[in-house]
mmCIF file of C-alpha atoms and ligand atoms in Angstrom:
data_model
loop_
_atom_site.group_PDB
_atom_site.id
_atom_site.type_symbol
_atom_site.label_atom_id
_atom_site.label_comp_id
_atom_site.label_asym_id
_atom_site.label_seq_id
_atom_site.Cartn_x
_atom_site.Cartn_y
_atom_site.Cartn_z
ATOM 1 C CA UNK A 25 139.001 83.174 153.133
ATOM 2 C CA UNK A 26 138.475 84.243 156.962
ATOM 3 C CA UNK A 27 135.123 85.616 156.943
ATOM 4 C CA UNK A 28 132.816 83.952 154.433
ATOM 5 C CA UNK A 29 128.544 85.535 154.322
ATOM 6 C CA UNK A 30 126.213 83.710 152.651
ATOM 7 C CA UNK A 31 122.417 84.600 151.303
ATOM 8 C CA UNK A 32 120.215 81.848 150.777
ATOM 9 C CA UNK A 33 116.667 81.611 149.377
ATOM 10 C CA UNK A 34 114.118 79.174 148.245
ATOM 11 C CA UNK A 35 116.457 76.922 146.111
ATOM 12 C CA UNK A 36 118.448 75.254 148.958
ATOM 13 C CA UNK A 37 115.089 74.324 150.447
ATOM 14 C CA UNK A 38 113.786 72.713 147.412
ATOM 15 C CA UNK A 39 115.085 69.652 147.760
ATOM 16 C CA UNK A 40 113.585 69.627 150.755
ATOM 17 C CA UNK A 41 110.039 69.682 149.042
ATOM 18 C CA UNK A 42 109.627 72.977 149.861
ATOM 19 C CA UNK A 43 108.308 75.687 147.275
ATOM 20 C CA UNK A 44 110.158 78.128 145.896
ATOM 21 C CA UNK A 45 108.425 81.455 144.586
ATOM 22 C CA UNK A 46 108.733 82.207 141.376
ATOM 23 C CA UNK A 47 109.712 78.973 139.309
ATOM 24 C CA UNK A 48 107.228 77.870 136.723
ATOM 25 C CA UNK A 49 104.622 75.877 139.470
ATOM 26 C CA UNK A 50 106.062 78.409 142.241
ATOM 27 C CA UNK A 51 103.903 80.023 144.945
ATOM 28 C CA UNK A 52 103.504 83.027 142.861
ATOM 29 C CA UNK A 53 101.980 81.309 139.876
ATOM 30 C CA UNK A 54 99.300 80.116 142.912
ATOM 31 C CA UNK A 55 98.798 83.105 144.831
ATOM 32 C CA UNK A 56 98.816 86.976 144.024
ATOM 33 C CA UNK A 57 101.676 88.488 145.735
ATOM 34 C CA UNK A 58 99.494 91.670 146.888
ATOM 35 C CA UNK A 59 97.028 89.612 148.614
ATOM 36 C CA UNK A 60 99.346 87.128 150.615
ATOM 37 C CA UNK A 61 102.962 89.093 150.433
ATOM 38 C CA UNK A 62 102.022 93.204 150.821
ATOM 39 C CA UNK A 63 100.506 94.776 154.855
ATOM 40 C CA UNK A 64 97.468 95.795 152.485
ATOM 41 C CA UNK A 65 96.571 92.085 151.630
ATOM 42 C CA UNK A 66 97.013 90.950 155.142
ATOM 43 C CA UNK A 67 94.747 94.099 156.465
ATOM 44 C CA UNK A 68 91.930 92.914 153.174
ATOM 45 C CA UNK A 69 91.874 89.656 153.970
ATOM 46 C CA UNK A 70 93.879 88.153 157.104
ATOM 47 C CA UNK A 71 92.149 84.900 157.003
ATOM 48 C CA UNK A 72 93.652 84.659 153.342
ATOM 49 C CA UNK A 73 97.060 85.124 154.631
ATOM 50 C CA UNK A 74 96.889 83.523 157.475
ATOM 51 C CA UNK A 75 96.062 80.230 155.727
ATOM 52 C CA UNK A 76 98.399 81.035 152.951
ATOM 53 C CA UNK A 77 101.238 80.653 156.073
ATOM 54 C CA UNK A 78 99.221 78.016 158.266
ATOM 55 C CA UNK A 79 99.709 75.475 155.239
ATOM 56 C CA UNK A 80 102.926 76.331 154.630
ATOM 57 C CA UNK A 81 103.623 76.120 158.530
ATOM 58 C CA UNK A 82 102.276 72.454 158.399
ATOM 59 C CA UNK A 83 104.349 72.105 155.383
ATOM 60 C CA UNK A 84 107.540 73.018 156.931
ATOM 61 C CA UNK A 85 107.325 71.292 159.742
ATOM 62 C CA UNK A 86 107.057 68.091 158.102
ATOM 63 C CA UNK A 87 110.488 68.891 155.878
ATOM 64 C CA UNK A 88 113.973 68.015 156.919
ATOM 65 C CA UNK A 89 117.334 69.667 156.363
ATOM 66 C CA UNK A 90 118.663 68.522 152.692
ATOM 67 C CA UNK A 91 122.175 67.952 151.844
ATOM 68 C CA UNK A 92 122.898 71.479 151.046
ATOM 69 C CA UNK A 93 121.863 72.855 154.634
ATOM 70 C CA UNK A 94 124.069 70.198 156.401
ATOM 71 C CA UNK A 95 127.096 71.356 154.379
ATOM 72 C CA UNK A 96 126.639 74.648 155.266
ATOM 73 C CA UNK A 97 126.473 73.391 158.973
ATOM 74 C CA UNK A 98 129.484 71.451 158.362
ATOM 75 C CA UNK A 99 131.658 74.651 156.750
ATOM 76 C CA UNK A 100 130.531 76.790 160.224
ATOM 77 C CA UNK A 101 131.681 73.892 162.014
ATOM 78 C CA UNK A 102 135.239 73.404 160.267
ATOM 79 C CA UNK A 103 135.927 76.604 158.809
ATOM 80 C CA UNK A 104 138.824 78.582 161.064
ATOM 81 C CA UNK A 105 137.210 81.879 160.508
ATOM 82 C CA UNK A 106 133.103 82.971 160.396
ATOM 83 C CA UNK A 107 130.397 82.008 158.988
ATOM 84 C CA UNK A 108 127.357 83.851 158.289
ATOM 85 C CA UNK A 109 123.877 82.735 156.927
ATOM 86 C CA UNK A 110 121.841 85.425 155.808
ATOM 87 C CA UNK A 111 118.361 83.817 154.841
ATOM 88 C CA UNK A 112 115.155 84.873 153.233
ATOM 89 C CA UNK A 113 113.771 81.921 153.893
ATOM 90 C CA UNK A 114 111.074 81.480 156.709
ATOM 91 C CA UNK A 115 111.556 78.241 157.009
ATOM 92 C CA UNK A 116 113.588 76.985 160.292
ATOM 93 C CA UNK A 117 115.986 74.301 158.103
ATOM 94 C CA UNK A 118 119.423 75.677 158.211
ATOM 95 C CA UNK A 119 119.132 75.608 161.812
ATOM 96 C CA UNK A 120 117.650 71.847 161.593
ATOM 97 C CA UNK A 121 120.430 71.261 159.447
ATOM 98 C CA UNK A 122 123.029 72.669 161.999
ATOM 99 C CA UNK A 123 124.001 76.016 161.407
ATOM 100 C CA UNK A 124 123.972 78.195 164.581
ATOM 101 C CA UNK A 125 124.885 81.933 163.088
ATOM 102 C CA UNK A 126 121.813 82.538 160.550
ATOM 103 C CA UNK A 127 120.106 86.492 160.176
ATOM 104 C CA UNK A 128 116.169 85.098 159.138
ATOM 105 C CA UNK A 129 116.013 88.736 157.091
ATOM 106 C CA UNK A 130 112.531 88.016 155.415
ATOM 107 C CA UNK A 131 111.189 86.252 159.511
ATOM 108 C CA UNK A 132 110.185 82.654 160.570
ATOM 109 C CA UNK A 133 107.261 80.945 159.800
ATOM 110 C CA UNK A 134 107.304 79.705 163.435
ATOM 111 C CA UNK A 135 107.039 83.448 164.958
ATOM 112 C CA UNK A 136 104.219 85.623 165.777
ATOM 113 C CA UNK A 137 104.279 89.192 166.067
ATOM 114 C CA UNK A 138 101.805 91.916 167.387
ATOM 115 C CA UNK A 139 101.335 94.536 164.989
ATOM 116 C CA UNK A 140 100.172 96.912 167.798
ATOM 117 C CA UNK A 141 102.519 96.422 170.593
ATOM 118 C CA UNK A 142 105.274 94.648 168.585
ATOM 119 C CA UNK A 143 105.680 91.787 170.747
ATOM 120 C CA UNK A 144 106.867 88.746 169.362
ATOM 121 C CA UNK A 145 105.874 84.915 170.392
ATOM 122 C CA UNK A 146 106.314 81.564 169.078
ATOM 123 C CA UNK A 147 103.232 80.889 166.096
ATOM 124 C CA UNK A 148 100.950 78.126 167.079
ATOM 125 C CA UNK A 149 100.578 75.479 164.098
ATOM 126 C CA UNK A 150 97.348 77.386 162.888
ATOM 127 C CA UNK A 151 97.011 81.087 163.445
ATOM 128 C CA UNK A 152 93.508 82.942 163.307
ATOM 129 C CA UNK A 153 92.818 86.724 163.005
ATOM 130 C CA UNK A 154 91.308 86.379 166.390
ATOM 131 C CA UNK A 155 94.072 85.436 168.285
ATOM 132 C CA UNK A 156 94.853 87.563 171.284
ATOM 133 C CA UNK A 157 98.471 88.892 171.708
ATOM 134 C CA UNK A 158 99.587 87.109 174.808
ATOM 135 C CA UNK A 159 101.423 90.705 175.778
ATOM 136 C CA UNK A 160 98.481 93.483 175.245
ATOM 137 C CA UNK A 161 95.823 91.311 174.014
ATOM 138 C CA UNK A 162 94.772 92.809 171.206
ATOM 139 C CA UNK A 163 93.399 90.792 168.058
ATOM 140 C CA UNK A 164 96.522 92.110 165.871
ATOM 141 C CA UNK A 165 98.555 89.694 165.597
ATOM 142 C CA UNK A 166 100.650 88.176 162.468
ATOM 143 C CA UNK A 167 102.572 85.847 161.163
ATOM 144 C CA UNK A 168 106.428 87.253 161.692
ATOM 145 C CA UNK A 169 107.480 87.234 158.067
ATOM 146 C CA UNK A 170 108.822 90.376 155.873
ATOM 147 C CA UNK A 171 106.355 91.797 153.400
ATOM 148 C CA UNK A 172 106.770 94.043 150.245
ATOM 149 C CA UNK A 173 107.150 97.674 151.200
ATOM 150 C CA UNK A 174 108.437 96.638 154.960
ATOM 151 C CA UNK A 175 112.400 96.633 156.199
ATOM 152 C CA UNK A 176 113.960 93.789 156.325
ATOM 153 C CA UNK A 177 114.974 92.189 159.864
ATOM 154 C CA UNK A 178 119.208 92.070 160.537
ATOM 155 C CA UNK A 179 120.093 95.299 158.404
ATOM 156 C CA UNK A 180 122.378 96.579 161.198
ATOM 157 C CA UNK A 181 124.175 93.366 161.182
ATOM 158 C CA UNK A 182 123.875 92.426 157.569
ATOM 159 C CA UNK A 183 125.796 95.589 156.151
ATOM 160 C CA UNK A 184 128.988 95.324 158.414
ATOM 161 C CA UNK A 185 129.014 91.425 157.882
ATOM 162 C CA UNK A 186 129.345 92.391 153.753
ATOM 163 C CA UNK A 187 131.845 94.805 154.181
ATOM 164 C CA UNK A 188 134.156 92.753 156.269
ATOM 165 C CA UNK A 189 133.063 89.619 154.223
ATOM 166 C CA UNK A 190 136.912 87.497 151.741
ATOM 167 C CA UNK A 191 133.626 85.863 149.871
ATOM 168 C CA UNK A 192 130.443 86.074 149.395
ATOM 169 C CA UNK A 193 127.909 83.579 147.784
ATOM 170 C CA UNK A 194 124.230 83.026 146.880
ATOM 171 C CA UNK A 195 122.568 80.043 147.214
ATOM 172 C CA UNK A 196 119.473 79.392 145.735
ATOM 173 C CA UNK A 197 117.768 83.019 145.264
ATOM 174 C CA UNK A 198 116.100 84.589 141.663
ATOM 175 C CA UNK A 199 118.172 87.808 142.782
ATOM 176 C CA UNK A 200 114.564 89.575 142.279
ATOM 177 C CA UNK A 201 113.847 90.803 145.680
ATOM 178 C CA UNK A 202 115.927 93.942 146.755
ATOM 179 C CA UNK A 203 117.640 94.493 149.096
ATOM 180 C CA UNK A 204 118.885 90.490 148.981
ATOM 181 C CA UNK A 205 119.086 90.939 145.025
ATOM 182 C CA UNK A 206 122.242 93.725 145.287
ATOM 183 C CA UNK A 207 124.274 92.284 147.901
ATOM 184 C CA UNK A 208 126.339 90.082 145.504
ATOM 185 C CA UNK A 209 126.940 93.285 143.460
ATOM 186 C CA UNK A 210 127.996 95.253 147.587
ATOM 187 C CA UNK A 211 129.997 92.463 148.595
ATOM 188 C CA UNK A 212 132.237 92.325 145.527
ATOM 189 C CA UNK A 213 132.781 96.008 145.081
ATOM 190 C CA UNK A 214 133.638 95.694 148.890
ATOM 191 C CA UNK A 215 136.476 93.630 148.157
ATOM 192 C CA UNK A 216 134.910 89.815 148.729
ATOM 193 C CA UNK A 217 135.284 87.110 145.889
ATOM 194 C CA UNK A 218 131.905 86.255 145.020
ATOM 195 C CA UNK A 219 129.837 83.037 144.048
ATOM 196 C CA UNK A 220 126.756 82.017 142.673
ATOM 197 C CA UNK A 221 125.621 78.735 143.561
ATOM 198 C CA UNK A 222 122.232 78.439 141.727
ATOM 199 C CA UNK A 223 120.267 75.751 139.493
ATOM 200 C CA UNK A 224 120.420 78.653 136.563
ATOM 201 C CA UNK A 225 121.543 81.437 136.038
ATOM 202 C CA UNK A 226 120.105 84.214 138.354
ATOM 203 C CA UNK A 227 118.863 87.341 137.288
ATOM 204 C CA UNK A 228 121.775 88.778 139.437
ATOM 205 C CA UNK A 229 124.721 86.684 138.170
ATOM 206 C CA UNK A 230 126.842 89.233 136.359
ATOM 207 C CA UNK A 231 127.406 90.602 140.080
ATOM 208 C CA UNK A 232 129.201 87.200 140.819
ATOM 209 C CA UNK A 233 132.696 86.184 139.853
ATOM 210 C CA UNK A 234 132.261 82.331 139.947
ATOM 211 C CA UNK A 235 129.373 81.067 138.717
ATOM 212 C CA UNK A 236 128.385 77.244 139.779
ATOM 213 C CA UNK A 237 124.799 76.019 138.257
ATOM 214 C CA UNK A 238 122.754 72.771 139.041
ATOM 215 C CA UNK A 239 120.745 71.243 142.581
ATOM 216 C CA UNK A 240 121.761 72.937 145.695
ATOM 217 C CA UNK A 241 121.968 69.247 147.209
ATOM 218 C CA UNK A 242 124.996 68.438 144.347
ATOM 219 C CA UNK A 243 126.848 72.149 144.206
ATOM 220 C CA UNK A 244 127.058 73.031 147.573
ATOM 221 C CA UNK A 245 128.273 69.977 149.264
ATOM 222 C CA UNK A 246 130.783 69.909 146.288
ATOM 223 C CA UNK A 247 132.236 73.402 147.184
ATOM 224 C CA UNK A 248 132.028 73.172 150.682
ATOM 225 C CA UNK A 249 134.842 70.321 150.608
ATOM 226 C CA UNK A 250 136.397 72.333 148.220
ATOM 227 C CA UNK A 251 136.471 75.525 150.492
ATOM 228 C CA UNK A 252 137.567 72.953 153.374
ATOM 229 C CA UNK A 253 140.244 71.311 151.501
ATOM 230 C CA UNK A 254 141.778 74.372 150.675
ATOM 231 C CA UNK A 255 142.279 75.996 154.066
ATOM 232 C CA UNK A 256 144.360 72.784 154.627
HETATM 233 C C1 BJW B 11 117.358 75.999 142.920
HETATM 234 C C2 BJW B 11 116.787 74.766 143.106
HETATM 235 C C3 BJW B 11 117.642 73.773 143.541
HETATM 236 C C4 BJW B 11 115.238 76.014 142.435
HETATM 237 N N1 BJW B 11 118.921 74.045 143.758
HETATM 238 N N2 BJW B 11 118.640 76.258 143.138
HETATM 239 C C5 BJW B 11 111.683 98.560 142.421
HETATM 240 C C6 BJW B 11 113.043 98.387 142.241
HETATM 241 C C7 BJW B 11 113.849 97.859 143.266
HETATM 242 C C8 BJW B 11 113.294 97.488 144.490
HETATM 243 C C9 BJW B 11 111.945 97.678 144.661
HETATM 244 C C10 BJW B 11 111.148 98.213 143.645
HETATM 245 N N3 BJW B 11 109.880 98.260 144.088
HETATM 246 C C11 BJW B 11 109.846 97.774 145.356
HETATM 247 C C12 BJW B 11 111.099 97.415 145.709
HETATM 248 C C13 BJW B 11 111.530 96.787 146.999
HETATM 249 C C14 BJW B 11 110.973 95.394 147.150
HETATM 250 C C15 BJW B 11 111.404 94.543 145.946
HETATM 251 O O1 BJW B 11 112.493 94.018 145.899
HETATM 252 N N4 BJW B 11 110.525 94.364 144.972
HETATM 253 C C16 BJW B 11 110.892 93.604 143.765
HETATM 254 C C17 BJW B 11 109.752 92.687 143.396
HETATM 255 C C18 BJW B 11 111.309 94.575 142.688
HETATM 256 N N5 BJW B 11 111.548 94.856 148.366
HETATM 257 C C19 BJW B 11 110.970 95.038 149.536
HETATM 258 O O2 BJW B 11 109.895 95.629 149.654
HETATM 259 C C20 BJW B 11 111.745 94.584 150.742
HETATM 260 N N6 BJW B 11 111.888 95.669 151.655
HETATM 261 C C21 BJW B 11 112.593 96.761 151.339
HETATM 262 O O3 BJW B 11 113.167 96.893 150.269
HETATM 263 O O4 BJW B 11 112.599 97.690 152.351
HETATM 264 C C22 BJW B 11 113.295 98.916 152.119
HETATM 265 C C23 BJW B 11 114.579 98.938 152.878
HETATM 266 C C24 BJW B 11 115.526 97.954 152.672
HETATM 267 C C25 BJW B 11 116.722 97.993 153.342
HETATM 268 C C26 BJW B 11 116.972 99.000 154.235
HETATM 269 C C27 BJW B 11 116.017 99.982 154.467
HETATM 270 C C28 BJW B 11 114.823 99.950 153.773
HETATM 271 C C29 BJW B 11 111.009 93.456 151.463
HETATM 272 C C30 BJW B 11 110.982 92.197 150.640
HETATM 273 C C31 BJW B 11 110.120 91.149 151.326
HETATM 274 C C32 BJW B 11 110.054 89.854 150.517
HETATM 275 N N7 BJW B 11 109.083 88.988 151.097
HETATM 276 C C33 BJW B 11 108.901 87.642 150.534
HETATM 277 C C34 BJW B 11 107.627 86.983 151.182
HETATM 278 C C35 BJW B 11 107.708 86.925 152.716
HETATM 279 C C36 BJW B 11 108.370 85.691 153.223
HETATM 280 C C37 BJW B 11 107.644 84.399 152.821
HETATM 281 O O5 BJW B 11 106.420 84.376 152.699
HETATM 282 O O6 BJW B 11 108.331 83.378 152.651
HETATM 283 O O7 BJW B 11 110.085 86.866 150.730
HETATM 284 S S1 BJW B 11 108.690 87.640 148.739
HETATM 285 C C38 BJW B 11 109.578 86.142 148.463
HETATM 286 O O8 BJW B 11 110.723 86.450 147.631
HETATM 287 C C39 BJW B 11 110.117 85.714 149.845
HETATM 288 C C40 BJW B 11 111.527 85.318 149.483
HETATM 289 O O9 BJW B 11 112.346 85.343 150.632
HETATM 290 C C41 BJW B 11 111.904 86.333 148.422
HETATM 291 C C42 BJW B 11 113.076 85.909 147.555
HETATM 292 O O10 BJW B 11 112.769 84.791 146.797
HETATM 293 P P1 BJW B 11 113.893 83.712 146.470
HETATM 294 O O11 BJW B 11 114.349 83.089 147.713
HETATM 295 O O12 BJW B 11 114.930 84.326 145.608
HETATM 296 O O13 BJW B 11 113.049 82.606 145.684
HETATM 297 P P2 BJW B 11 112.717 82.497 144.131
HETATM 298 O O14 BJW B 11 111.601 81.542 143.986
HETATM 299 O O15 BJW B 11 112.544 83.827 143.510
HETATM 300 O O16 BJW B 11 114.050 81.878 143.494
HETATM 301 C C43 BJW B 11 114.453 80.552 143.762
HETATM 302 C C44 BJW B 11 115.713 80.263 142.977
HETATM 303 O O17 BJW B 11 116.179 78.970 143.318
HETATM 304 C C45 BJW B 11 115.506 80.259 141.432
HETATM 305 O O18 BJW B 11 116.543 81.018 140.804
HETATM 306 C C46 BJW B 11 115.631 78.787 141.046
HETATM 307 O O19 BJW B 11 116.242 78.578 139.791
HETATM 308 C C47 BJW B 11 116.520 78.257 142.149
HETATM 309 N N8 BJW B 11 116.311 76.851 142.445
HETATM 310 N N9 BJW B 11 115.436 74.847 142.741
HETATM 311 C C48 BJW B 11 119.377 75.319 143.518
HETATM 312 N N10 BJW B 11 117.184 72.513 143.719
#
């Protein structure tokens, strides 16, 4: 297994006492996706968004890398061939965790980006709809996170890293949110063996070969010395 990709999503950071997004007491049975997730909500009401990813900011800060993300850290470190994280998570805690080669497809909680000028900064703590862009100083600045209806960030390197991927899993993701949701069904028609590392079933799992079901802090560890041991 040379090159091994890997999508992760809300699940791995659980654990971590994150949220995820759509479980039962998700963020989506708090908040309507339109107003906090879509450029319309954020051009409605920025000061609704923007606190919707100020507390989550403060949130994230506080949480630390869980058991899963330090495996993951420890397979890039041990493996003899690649290892990519692809992650749709904002948060910063694979990198916390370890990992050095991670595509943040969906953004980063901790960036700021200019919606006129496109220039992109570290995010203070709190953000405000009347912060100046430190590049043309306009008021349009955002958080740096992926909405519905705009492409996600990596796409040039995301779809050669699939096609050259020997396996493929997905940690910790619904498999709702497209394009994310089809790359288990890419990858394996590409020629990778592909895994689904999830507490449930996801509502992508027939695109997986191996299905492996229960806390990200338990599976992954688990099949990361597994993956190790076996390139011995
Ligand atoms: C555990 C666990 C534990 C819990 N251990 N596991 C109709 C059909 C098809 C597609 C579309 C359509 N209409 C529109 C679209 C496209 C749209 C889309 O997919 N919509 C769907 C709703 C249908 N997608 C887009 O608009 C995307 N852009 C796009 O497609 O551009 C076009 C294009 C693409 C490519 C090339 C060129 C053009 C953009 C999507 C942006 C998503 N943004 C969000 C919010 C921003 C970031 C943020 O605020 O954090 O990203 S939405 C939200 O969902 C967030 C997440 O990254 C994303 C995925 O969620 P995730 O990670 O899967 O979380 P959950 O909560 O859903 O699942 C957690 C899982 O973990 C569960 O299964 C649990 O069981 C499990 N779990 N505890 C292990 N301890």
């Amino acid at each position: 297994m040379e090159k091994i990709v890997i999508l992760t999503g809300a699940g791995i950071s659980a654990e971590s006492g994150l949220g995820t997004f759509r479980d039962e007491e998700g963020l989506w049975a708090q908040h309507a996706i339109d107003d906090v997730a879509t450029p319309d909500g954020f051009e409605r009401n920025p000061l609704l968004v923007h606190g919707f990813y100020n507390a989550r900011r403060a949130q994230a800060a506080k949480a630390k890398p869980n058991a899963a993300h330090k495996a993951l850290a420890r397979l890039e470190q041990e493996h003899r061939g690649e290892v990519l994280i692809i992650t749709q998570n904002v948060d910063s805690l694979h990198e916390a965790g370890g990992s050095r080669n991670v595509i943040h497809m969906h953004g980063r909680l901790n960036g700021a980006l200019c919606h006129a000028c496109e220039h992109r900064w570290e995010a203070p703590l709190e953000m405000t709809p009347t912060d100046q862009c430190p590049a043309c100083y306009e008021t349009t600045t955002r958080p740096d996170v992926v909405w519905f209806g705009e492409i996600p960030y990596g796409m040039h390197a995301i779809d050669p890293a699939l096609a050259a991927a020997d396996l493929f899993a997905a940690i910790g993701t619904s498999g709702n949110v497209f394009p994310a949701a089809a790359y288990g069904q890419h990858a394996r028609r590409l020629g990778a063996h592909t895994v689904e590392l999830n507490l449930e079933p996801s509502a992508a799992s027939r695109d997986f070969k191996e299905l492996r079901h229960g806390p990200a802090s338990e599976i992954v560890p688990e099949w990361v010395e597994e993956l190790l041991r076996d390139q011995t």
